Each structure stands twice: as structure tokens, then as C-alpha cells.
Amino acid sequence: MDTTDQADRKHTLYHFWGGGELLYIGITCNVATRMRTHKQRDWWLDVDTITLEHYDTREDVRAAEIRAVYNEQPSHNIRLKDERGAWQAMRKLADASPQRVGVGCQT
């Protein structure tokens, strides 16, 4: 188990691109571990570019993720697209300043 204090970890927003198309947007505080889990996805072989943005807090990166998924419409962010009411929540958040939308650090 990783005992690194969450406050000391960098929170990262990542974008996966393939052939000029935005495939997926996600967040993590452990980039290497998260990339390994994505390699199991059927679309992974289409990824040719990965961009990373770092944030100081989990709240800020989560808010950025929600805004990015809503505004940029990646083709494989199914979970956020399918959650009941998620699009309405994302629309409100996309127009708002960063706010507390999640806690904890997951891969």
C-alpha cells in the first residue's frame, strides 16, 4: 500500500488522442499505474498522443475533468456520459469556477 500523503501527490488530468480524435479524458495521482490499467482497453492501440496537466488538489483536478469531458466530448468517456443527471451537472460545472466535486486520490 502506498503511504504517500495525498496532499503531497500531484493530481493529473490526462487526455488520450488518436489520429487527431480525442479518445479519453481522466484523472489520477499515479500516472504510471493508471496508464497500465488503460492498456487493457480495446481503444488503447489507437492512442498516439497523451497530454498531462497537473493540479495541486483532488478537487481542482476533478472539476477540470468534468469541465473537459463536457466541453470536449471524448469518444470513450462512457461512465461520465451515462450517469443519470451527469450531463446536467457537468453543464453547470463547466460554466462555474472550480469547486469541491470529489475527494480522495484514486488511480
Coordinates of C-alpha atoms in Angstrom, one line a residue:
M1 CA 0.0 0.0 0.0
D2 CA 1.3 3.5 -0.9
T3 CA 1.7 5.6 2.2
T4 CA 2.4 8.8 0.4
D5 CA 0.3 11.6 1.9
Q6 CA -2.3 12.7 -0.6
A7 CA -1.6 16.3 0.0
D8 CA 2.0 15.7 -1.4
R9 CA 0.8 14.0 -4.6
K10 CA 0.4 15.7 -7.9
H11 CA -3.1 15.3 -9.3
T12 CA -3.0 14.9 -13.0
L13 CA -5.6 15.4 -15.8
Y14 CA -4.7 13.5 -18.9
H15 CA -6.0 13.4 -22.5
F16 CA -5.6 10.5 -24.8
W17 CA -5.6 11.4 -28.5
G18 CA -5.6 9.1 -31.6
G19 CA -5.5 10.2 -35.2
G20 CA -6.4 13.7 -34.2
E21 CA -9.5 12.5 -32.3
L22 CA -9.9 13.0 -28.5
L23 CA -10.4 9.4 -27.2
Y24 CA -10.5 9.8 -23.4
I25 CA -10.0 12.2 -20.5
G26 CA -9.2 11.1 -17.0
I27 CA -7.5 12.0 -13.7
T28 CA -5.1 10.3 -11.5
C29 CA -2.5 10.8 -8.8
N30 CA -0.4 7.9 -10.1
V31 CA 0.2 8.3 -13.8
A32 CA 2.2 5.1 -14.3
T33 CA -0.4 2.9 -12.6
R34 CA -3.3 4.5 -14.4
M35 CA -1.6 4.1 -17.8
R36 CA -1.2 0.3 -17.1
T37 CA -4.9 -0.1 -16.5
H38 CA -5.8 1.8 -19.7
K39 CA -3.6 -0.5 -21.7
Q40 CA -6.4 -3.2 -21.2
R41 CA -9.0 -1.1 -23.1
D42 CA -9.8 -2.0 -26.7
W43 CA -9.1 1.6 -27.9
W44 CA -5.6 1.8 -26.3
L45 CA -3.8 0.8 -29.5
D46 CA -5.4 3.9 -31.1
V47 CA -3.6 6.3 -28.7
D48 CA -0.8 8.2 -30.3
T49 CA -0.6 11.3 -28.0
I50 CA -1.0 11.8 -24.3
T51 CA -1.2 15.2 -22.7
L52 CA -0.8 15.9 -19.0
E53 CA -1.9 18.8 -16.8
H54 CA -1.0 18.9 -13.1
Y55 CA -3.2 20.3 -10.3
D56 CA -2.5 20.9 -6.6
T57 CA -5.7 19.4 -5.2
R58 CA -8.0 16.5 -6.0
E59 CA -10.9 18.9 -6.0
D60 CA -9.4 21.1 -8.7
V61 CA -8.4 18.2 -11.0
R62 CA -11.9 16.6 -10.6
A63 CA -13.6 19.9 -11.5
A64 CA -11.2 20.3 -14.5
E65 CA -12.0 16.7 -15.6
I66 CA -15.8 17.3 -15.5
R67 CA -15.5 20.5 -17.4
A68 CA -13.2 18.9 -20.0
V69 CA -15.4 15.9 -20.6
Y70 CA -18.5 18.1 -21.0
N71 CA -16.8 20.7 -23.3
E72 CA -14.5 18.4 -25.3
Q73 CA -16.8 15.3 -25.7
P74 CA -14.2 12.5 -25.8
S75 CA -15.4 9.3 -27.6
H76 CA -14.7 6.8 -24.8
N77 CA -15.7 8.6 -21.5
I78 CA -18.8 6.4 -21.2
R79 CA -19.2 6.4 -17.4
L80 CA -19.5 10.1 -17.1
K81 CA -21.7 10.3 -20.2
D82 CA -24.0 7.5 -19.0
E83 CA -24.6 8.5 -15.4
R84 CA -28.1 9.8 -14.7
G85 CA -28.0 13.6 -14.5
A86 CA -24.3 13.7 -15.1
W87 CA -24.6 15.9 -18.2
Q88 CA -26.7 18.4 -16.3
A89 CA -24.2 18.5 -13.5
M90 CA -21.3 18.8 -16.0
R91 CA -23.1 21.6 -17.8
K92 CA -23.5 23.6 -14.6
L93 CA -19.9 22.9 -13.6
A94 CA -18.5 23.7 -17.0
D95 CA -19.8 27.2 -16.6
A96 CA -18.7 27.6 -13.0
S97 CA -15.4 28.1 -11.3
P98 CA -13.6 25.1 -9.7
Q99 CA -15.4 23.9 -6.7
R100 CA -15.3 20.8 -4.4
V101 CA -16.6 18.0 -6.5
G102 CA -14.7 14.9 -5.2
V103 CA -12.2 13.8 -2.5
G104 CA -9.5 11.2 -2.2
C105 CA -6.9 10.0 -4.5
Q106 CA -7.6 7.1 -6.8
T107 CA -5.5 5.8 -9.6

